[in-house]
CSV table of C-alpha atoms in Angstrom, one decimal:
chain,number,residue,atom,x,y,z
A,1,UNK,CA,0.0,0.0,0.0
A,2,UNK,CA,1.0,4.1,-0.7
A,3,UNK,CA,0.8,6.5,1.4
A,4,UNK,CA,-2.4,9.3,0.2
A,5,UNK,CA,0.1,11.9,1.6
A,6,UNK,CA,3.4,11.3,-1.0
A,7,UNK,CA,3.3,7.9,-2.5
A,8,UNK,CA,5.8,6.4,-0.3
A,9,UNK,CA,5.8,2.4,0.8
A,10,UNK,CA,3.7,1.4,4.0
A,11,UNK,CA,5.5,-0.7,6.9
A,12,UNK,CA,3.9,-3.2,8.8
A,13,UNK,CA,2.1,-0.8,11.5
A,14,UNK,CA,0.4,1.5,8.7
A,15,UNK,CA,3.3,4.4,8.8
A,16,UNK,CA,4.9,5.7,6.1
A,17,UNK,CA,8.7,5.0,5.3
A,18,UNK,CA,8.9,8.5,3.7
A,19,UNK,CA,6.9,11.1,5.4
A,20,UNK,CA,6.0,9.4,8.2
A,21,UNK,CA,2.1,9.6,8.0
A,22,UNK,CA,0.1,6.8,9.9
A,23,UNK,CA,-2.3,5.5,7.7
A,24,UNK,CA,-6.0,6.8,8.8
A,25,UNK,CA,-8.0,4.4,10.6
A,26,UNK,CA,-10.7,3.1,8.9
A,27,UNK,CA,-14.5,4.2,9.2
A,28,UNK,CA,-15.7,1.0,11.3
A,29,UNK,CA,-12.8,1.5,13.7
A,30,UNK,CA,-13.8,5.4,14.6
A,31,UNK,CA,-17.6,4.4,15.2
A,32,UNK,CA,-16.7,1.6,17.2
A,33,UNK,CA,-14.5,3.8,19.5
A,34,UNK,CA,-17.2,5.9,19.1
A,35,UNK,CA,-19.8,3.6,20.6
A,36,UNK,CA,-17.4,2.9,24.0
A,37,UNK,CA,-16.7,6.9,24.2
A,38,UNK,CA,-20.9,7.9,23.9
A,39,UNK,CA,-21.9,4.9,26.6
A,40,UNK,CA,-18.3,6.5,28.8
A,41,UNK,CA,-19.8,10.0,28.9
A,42,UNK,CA,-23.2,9.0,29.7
A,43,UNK,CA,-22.3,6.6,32.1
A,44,UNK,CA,-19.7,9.5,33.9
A,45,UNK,CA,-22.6,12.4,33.3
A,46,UNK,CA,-25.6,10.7,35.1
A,47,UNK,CA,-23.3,9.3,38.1
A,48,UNK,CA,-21.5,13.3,38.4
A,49,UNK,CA,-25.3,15.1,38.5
A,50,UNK,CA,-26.7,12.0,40.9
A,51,UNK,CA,-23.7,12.4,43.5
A,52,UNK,CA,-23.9,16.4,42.9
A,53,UNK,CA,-27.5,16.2,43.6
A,54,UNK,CA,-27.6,13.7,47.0
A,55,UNK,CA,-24.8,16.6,48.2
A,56,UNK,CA,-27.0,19.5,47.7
A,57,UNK,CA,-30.1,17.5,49.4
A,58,UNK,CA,-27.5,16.7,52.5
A,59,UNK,CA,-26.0,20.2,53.0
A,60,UNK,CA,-29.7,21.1,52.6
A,61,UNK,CA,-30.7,19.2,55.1
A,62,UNK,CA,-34.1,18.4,53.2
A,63,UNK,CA,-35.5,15.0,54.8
A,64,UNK,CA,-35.1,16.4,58.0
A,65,UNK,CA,-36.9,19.3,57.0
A,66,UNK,CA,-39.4,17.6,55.2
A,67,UNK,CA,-40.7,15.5,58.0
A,68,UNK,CA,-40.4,18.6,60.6
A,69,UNK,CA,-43.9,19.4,61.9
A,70,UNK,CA,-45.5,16.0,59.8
A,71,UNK,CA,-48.1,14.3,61.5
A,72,UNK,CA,-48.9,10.6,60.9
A,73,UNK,CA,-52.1,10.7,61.7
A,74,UNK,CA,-52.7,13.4,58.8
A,75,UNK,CA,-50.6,11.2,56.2
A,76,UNK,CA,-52.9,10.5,52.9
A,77,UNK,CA,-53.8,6.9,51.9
A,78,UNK,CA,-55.6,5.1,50.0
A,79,UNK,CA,-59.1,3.3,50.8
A,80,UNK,CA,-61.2,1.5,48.1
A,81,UNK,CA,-60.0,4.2,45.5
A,82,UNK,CA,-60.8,6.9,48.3
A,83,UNK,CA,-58.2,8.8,50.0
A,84,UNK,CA,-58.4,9.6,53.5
A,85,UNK,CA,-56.3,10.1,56.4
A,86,UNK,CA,-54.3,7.3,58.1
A,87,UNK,CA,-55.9,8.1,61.6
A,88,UNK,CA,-59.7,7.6,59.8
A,89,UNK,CA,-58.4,4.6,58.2
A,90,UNK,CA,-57.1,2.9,61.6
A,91,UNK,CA,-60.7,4.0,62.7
A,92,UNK,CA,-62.5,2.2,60.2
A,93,UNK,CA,-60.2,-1.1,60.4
A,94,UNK,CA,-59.4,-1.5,63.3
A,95,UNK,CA,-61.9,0.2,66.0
A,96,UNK,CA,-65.1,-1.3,67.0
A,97,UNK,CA,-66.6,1.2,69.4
A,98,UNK,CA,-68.6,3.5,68.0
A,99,UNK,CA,-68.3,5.9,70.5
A,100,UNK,CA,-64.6,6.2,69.0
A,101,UNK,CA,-63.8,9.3,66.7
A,102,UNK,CA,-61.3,9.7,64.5
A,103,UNK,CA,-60.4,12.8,66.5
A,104,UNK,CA,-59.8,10.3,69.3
A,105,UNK,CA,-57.2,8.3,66.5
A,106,UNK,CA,-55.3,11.1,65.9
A,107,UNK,CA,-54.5,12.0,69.5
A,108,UNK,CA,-53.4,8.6,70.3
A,109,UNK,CA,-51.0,8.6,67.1
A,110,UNK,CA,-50.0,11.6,67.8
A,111,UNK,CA,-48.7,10.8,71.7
A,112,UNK,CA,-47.2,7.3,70.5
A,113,UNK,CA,-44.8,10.1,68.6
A,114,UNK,CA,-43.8,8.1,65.6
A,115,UNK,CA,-42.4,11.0,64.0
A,116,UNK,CA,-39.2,11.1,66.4
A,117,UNK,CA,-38.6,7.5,65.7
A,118,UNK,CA,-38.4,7.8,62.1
A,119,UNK,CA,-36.2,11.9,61.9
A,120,UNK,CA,-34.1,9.4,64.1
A,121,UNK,CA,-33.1,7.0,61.6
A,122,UNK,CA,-33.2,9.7,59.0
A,123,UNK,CA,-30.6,12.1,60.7
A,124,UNK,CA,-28.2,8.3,61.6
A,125,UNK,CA,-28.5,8.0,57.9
A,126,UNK,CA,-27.4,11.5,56.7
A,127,UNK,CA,-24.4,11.2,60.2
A,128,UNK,CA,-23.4,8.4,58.1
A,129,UNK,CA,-22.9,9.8,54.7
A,130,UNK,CA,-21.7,13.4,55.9
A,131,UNK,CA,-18.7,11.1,58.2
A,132,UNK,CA,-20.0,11.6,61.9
A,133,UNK,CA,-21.4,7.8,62.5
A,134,UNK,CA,-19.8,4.9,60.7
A,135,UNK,CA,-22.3,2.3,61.1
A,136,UNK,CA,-25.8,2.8,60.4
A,137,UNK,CA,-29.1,1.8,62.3
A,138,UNK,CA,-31.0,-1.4,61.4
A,139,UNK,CA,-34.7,-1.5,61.7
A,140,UNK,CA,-36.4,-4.6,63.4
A,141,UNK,CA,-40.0,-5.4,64.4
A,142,UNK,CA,-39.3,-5.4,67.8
A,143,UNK,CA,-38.8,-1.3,68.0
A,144,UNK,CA,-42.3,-1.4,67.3
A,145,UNK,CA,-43.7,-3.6,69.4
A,146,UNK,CA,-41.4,-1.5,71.7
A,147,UNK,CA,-43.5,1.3,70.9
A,148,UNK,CA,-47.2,-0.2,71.4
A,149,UNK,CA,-46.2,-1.1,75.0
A,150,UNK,CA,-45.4,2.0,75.7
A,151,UNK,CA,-48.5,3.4,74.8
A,152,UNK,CA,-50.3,0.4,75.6
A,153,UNK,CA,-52.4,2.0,78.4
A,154,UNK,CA,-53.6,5.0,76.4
A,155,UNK,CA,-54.7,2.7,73.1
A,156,UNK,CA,-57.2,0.8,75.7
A,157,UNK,CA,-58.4,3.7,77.4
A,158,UNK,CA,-59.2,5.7,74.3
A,159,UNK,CA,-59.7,3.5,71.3
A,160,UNK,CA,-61.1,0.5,73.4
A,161,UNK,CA,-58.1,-1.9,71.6
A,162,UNK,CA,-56.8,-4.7,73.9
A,163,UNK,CA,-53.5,-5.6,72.0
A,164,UNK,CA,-52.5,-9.0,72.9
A,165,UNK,CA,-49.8,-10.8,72.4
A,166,UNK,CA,-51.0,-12.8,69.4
A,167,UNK,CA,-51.5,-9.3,68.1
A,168,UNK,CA,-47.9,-9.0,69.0
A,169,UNK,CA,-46.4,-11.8,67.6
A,170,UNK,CA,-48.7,-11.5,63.8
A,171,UNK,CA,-47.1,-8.0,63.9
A,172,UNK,CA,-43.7,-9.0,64.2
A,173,UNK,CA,-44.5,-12.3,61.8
A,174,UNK,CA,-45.2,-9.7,59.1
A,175,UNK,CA,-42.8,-7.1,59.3
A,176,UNK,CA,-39.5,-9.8,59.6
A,177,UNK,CA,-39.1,-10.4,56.4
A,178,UNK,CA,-39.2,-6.8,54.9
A,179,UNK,CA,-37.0,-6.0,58.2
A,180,UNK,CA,-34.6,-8.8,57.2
A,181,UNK,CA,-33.8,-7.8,53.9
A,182,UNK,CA,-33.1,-4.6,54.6
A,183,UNK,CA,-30.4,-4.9,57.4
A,184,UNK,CA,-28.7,-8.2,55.6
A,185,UNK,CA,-28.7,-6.1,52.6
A,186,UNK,CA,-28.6,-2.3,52.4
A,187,UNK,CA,-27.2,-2.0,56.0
A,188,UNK,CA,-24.7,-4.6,56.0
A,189,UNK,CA,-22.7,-3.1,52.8
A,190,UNK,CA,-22.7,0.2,54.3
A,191,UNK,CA,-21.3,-0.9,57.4
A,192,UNK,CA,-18.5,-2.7,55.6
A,193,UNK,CA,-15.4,-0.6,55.5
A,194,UNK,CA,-15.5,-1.0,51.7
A,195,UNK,CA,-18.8,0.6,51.9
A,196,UNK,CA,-18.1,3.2,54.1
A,197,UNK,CA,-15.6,4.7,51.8
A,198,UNK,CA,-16.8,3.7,48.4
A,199,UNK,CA,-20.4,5.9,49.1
A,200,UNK,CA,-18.5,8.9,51.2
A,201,UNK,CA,-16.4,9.1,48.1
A,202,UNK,CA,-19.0,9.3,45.9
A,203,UNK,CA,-20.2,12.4,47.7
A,204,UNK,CA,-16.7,14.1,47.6
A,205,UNK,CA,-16.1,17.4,45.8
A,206,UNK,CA,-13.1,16.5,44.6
A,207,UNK,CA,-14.2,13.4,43.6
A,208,UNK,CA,-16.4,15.3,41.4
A,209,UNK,CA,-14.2,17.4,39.9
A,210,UNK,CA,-12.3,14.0,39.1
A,211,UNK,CA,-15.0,12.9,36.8
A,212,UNK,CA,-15.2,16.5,34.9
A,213,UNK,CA,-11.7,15.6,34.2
A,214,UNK,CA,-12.5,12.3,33.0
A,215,UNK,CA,-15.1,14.0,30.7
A,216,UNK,CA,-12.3,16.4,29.4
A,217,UNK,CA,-10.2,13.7,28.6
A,218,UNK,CA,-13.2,11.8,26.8
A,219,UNK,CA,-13.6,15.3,24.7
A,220,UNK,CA,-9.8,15.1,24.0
A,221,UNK,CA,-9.6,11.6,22.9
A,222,UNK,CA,-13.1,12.3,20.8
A,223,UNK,CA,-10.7,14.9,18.8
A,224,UNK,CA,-7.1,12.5,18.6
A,225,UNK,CA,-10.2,9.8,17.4
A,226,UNK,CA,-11.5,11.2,14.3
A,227,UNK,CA,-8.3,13.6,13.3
A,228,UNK,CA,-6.6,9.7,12.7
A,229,UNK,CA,-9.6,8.9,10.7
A,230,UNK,CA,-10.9,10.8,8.0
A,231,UNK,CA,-12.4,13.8,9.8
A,232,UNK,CA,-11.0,16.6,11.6
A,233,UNK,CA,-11.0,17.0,15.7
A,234,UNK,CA,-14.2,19.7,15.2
A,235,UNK,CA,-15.7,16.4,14.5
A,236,UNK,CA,-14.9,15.2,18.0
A,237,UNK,CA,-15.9,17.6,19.3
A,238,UNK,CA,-19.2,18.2,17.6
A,239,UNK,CA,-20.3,14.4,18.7
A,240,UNK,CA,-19.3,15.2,22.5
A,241,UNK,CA,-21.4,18.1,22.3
A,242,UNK,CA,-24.3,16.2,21.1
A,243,UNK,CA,-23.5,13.4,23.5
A,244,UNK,CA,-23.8,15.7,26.8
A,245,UNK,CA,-26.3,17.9,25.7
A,246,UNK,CA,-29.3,15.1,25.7
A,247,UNK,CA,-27.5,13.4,28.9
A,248,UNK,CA,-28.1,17.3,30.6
A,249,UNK,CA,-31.4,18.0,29.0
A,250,UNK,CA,-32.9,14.6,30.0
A,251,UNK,CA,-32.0,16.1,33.6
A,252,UNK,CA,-33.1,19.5,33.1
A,253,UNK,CA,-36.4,18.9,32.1
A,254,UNK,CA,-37.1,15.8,35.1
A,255,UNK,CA,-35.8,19.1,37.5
A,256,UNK,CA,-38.3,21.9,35.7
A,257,UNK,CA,-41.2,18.7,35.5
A,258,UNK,CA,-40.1,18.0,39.5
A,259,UNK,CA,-40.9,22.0,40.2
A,260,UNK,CA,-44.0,22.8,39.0
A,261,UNK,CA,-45.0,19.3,40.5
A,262,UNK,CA,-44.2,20.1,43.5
A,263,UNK,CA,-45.8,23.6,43.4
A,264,UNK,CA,-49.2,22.7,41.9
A,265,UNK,CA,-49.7,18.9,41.5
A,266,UNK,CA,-48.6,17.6,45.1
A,267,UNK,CA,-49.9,20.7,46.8
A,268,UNK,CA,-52.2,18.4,49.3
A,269,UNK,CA,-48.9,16.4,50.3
A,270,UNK,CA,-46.4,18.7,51.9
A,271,UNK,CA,-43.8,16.2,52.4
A,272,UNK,CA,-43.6,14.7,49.2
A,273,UNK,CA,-44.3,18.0,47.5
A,274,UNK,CA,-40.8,19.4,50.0
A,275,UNK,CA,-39.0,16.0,48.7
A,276,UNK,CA,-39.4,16.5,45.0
A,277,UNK,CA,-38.7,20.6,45.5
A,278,UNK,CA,-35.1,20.0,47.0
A,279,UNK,CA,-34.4,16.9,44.1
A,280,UNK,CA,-35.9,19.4,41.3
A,281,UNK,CA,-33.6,22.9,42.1
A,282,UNK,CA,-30.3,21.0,41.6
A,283,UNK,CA,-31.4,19.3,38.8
A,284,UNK,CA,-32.4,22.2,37.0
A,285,UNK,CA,-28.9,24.4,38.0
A,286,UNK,CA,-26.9,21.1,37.0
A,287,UNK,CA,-28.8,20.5,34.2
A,288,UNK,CA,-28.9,24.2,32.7
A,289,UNK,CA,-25.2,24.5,33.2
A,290,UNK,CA,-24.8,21.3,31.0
A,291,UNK,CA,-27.4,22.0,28.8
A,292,UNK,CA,-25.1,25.3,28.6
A,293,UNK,CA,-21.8,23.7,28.0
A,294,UNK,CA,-23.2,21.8,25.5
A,295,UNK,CA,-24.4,24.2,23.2
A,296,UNK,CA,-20.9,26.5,23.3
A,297,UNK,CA,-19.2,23.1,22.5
A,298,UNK,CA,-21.5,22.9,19.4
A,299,UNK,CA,-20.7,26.4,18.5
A,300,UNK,CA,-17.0,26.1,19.0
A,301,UNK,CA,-17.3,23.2,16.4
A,302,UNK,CA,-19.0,24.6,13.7
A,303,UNK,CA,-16.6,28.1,13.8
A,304,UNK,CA,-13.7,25.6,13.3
A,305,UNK,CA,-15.5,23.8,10.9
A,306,UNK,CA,-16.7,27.0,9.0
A,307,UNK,CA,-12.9,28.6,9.2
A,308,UNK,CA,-11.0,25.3,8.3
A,309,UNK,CA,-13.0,24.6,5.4
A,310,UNK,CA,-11.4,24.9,2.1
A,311,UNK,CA,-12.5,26.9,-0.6
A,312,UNK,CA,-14.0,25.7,-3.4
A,313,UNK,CA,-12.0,26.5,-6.5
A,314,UNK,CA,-13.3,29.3,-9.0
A,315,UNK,CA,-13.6,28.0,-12.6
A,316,UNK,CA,-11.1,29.9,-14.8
A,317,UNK,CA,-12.8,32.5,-17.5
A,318,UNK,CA,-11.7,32.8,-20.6
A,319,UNK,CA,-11.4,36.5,-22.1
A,320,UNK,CA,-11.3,35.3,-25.7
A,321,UNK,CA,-13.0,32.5,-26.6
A,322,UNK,CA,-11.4,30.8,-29.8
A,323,UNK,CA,-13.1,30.0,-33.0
A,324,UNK,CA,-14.5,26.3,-33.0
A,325,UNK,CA,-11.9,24.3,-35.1
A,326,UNK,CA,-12.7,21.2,-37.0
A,327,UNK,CA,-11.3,17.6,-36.0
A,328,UNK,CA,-10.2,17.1,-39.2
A,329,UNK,CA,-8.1,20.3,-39.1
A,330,UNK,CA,-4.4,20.2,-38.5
A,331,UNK,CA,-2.9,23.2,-36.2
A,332,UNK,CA,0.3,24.3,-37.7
A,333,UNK,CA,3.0,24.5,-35.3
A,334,UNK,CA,3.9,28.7,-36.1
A,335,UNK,CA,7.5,29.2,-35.1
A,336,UNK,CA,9.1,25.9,-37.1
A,337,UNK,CA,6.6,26.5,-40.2
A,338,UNK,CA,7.8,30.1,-40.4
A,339,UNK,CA,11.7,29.4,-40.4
A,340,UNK,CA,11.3,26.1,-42.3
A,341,UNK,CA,9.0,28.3,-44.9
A,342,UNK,CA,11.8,31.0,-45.3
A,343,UNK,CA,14.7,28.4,-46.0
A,344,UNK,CA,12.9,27.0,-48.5
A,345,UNK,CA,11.7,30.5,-50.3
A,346,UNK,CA,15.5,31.3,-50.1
A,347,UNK,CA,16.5,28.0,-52.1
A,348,UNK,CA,13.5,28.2,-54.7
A,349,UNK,CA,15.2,31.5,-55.4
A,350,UNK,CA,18.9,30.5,-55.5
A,351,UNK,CA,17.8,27.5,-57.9
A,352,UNK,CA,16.2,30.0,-60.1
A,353,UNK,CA,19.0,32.3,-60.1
A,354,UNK,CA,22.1,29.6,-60.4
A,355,UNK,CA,23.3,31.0,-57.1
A,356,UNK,CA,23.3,28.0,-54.2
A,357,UNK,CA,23.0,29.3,-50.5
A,358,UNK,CA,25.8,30.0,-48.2
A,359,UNK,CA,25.6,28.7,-44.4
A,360,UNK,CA,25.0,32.2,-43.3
A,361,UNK,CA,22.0,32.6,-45.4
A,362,UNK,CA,20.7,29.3,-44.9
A,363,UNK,CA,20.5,30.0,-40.7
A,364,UNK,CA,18.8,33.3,-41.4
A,365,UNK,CA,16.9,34.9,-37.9
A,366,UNK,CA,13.6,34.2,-37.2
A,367,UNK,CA,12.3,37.5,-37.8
A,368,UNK,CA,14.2,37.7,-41.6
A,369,UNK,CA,12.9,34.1,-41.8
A,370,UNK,CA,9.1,35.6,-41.4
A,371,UNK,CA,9.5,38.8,-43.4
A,372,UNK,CA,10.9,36.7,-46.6
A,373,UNK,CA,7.9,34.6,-46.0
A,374,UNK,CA,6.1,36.8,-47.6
A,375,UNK,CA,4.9,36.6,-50.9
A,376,UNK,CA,6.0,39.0,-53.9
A,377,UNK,CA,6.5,39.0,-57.7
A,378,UNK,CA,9.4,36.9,-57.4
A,379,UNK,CA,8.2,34.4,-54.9
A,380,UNK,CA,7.3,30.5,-55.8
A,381,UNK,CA,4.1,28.8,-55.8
A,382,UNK,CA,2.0,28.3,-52.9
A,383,UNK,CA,2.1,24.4,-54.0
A,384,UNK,CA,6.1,24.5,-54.5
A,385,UNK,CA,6.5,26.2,-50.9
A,386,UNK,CA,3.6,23.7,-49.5
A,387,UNK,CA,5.6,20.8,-50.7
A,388,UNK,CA,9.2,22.2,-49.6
A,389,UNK,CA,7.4,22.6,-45.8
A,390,UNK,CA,5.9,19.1,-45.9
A,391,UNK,CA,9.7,18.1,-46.6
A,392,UNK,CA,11.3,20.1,-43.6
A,393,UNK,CA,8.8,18.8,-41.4
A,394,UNK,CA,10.1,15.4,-40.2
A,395,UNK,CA,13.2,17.4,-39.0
A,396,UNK,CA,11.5,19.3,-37.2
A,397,UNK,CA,9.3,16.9,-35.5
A,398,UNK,CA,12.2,15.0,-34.8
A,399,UNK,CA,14.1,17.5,-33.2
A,400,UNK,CA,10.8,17.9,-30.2
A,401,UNK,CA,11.9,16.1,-27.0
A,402,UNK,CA,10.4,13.4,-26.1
A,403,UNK,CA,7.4,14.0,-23.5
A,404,UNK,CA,8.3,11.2,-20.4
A,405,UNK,CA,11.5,12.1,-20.8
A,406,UNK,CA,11.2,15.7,-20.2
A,407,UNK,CA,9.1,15.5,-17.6
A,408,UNK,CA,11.6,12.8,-15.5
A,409,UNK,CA,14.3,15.5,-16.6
A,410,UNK,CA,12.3,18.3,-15.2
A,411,UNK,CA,11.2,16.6,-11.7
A,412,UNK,CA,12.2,19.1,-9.0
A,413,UNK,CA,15.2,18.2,-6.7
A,414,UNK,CA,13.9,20.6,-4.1
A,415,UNK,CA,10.1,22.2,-3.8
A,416,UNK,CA,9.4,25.2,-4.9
A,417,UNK,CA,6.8,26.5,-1.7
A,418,UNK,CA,9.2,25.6,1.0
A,419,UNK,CA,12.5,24.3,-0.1
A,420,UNK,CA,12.7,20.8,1.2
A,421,UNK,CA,14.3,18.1,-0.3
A,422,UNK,CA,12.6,15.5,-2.7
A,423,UNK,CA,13.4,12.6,-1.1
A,424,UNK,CA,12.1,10.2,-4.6
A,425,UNK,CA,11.9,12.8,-7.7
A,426,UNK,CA,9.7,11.9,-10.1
A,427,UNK,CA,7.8,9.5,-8.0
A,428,UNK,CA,7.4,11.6,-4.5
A,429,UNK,CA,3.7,13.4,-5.5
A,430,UNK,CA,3.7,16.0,-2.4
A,431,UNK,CA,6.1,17.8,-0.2
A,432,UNK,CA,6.6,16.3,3.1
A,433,UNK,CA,7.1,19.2,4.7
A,434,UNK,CA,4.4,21.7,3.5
A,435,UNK,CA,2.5,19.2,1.8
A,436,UNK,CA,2.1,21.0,-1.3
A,437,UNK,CA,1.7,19.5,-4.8
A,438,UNK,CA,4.9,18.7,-6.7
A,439,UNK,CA,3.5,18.1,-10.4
């Protein structure tokens, strides 16, 4: 194989033995590179606004203030495609007096103070992640049978419920198995030192700024990628861009939807409706700023593509335009014709006369040549000097240089644009150095 730069032989690995080129890789290899480089910058995108976004919700503090002032006996559920409150439900499921109110539900609730129990697990989770507890809490069935016989005494007295122990054991029969998974799973990794580390990490700013990096040098190889294909590093840069910005808008757009949610749609459920506030705003700063990024990448590329691109070549105007000429017609060669044509005038007259030509007159200038040609009194034929042409013209055809042989005598030893050296004359097609067009 030749090298599309100069000609020159290809070694084993693609390069050139003259200029030095590497061949360009081929168009499979770039989009397969291509593939591994989108699914990298996705992967690295969603994992930096996810960790960016679990920061601002800790620093925020937003669980905890979700659940401050929440009552469980005001918490919405749902009853035969009716939703009620959690105290009426307990009422209506559970209560047989009817003396009992749902009034009388929510004060009982209320005093059993399930609220602290669960900001207290919250606040050992977000100790955990922020580095002030290393092992978190597990949640058992017992804590809340723990809790009914504390407020055993006050469920009798005002809801007229007798919790035996049966009741006790069914509740702890159904909640062990949820219970169980939980702790053998999600607790036990994060207590692990392993896990510890691997999910503080996570949250760490300068972990974060690690992965921009990592994006930056995905942008970068994006460029080296298609510059040794057949494209230019704009290129690279254009398919980053596009990359990014759907990753970014995909988040922008959840965090705008998340907003107005919050605001309008879950209006009658303050805690979710505080949740999905604190996840929206970060998604929609992260995301914007992406969404941002994105689109000056795009720009970048096209200005680079707009002021690399090469010209298109002018066609060349003629300012005469020549007379159409037959086929058939023979273009007479002017300089030969008019010397050859002024010998032979010179001899038809020194026949004529008895006098032969001398060596001066027969090499007479090409100007004296073209003023005897012509024609006076004393001048031949136009037949006779026809003829006498047709017989000089072999010699003069014969002494025209050959056409390969002139051009392999005229190769250039050294270029003409920059002066380097042609390393192969006559074979070498560009300059190695500026790259310019030899013949």
């Amino acid at each position: 194989m030749q090298c599309e730069k100069c000609g020159g032989a290809l070694n084993e690995k693609g390069k050139c033995t003259v200029c030095g080129k590497k061949k360009p890789r081929s168009k499979g290899s770039v989009v397969g590179h291509s593939v591994l480089l989108v699914l990298a910058a996705l992967i690295l995108v969603n994992h930096l606004i996810i960790c960016a976004t679990a920061r601002v919700m800790l620093n925020q503090d937003v669980l905890h203030r979700a659940l401050d002032g929440f009552r469980f006996s005001t918490m919405q559920v749902m009853q035969d495609h009716e939703q009620i409150t959690l105290a009426e439900y307990i009422r209506r499921e559970y209560v047989t007096d009817p003396q009992v109110t749902t009034g009388d539900v929510e004060a009982v609730l209320n005093q059993m103070d399930l609220e602290s129990f669960t900001i207290r697990k919250l606040d050992n989770y977000q100790n955990y992640f922020r580095g002030t507890e290393d092992n978190l809490e597990t949640i058992t069935p017992q804590e809340i049978v723990e809790i009914l016989d504390q407020n055993e005494s006050i469920i009798r007295e005002k809801l007229q419920i007798e919790i035996t122990q049966g009741d006790k054991d069914l509740l702890v029969a159904e909640m062990r198995e949820p219970c169980d998974d939980y702790n053998q799973g999600v607790v036990h990794y994060y207590n692990t030192a392993f896990g510890r580390f691997w999910n503080r990490l996570q949250l760490n700013l300068w972990f974060m700024l690690g992965e921009l990096v990592l994006l930056v040098l995905i942008l970068i190889r994006w460029c080296v990628l298609f510059s040794s294909g057949r494209g230019k590093a704009a290129h690279g840069i254009r398919a980053f861009g596009i990359t990014v910005l759907v990753a970014f808008g995909i988040y922008l757009i959840a965090g705008t939807g998340g907003f107005f949610s919050a605001k309008y749609a879950l209006r009658e459920l303050p805690v979710l409706a505080h949740i999905t506030s604190g996840v929206s705003s970060p998604l929609m700063i992260f995301g914007g700023i992406g969404v941002l990024s994105s689109v000056f990448l795009l720009i970048l590329a096209s200005m680079i593509l707009s002021i690399t691109r090469k010209p298109s070549p002018e066609p060349e105007i003629l300012s005469e335009i020549p007379d159409a000429v037959p086929d058939s017609a023979e273009v007479p060669v002017q300089e030969p014709i008019a010397v050859a044509a002024g010998i032979a005038e010179a001899a038809v007259a020194g026949e004529a006369d008895g006098t032969p030509l001398t060596q001066e007159e027969t090499s007479l200038p090409q100007e004296d040549a073209v003023e005897s040609a012509q024609p006076d009194e004393a001048s031949p034929t136009q037949e006779e000097a026809s003829a006498s042409v047709e017989d000089s013209e072999p010699s003069v055809e014969s002494a025209q240089p050959d056409d390969s042989a002139l051009q392999e005598e005229s190769a250039p030893a050294f270029c003409k644009e920059c002066g380097a050296k042609i390393l192969q004359p006559g074979v070498q097609k560009f300059c190695i150095k500026c790259g310019k067009q030899l013949f």
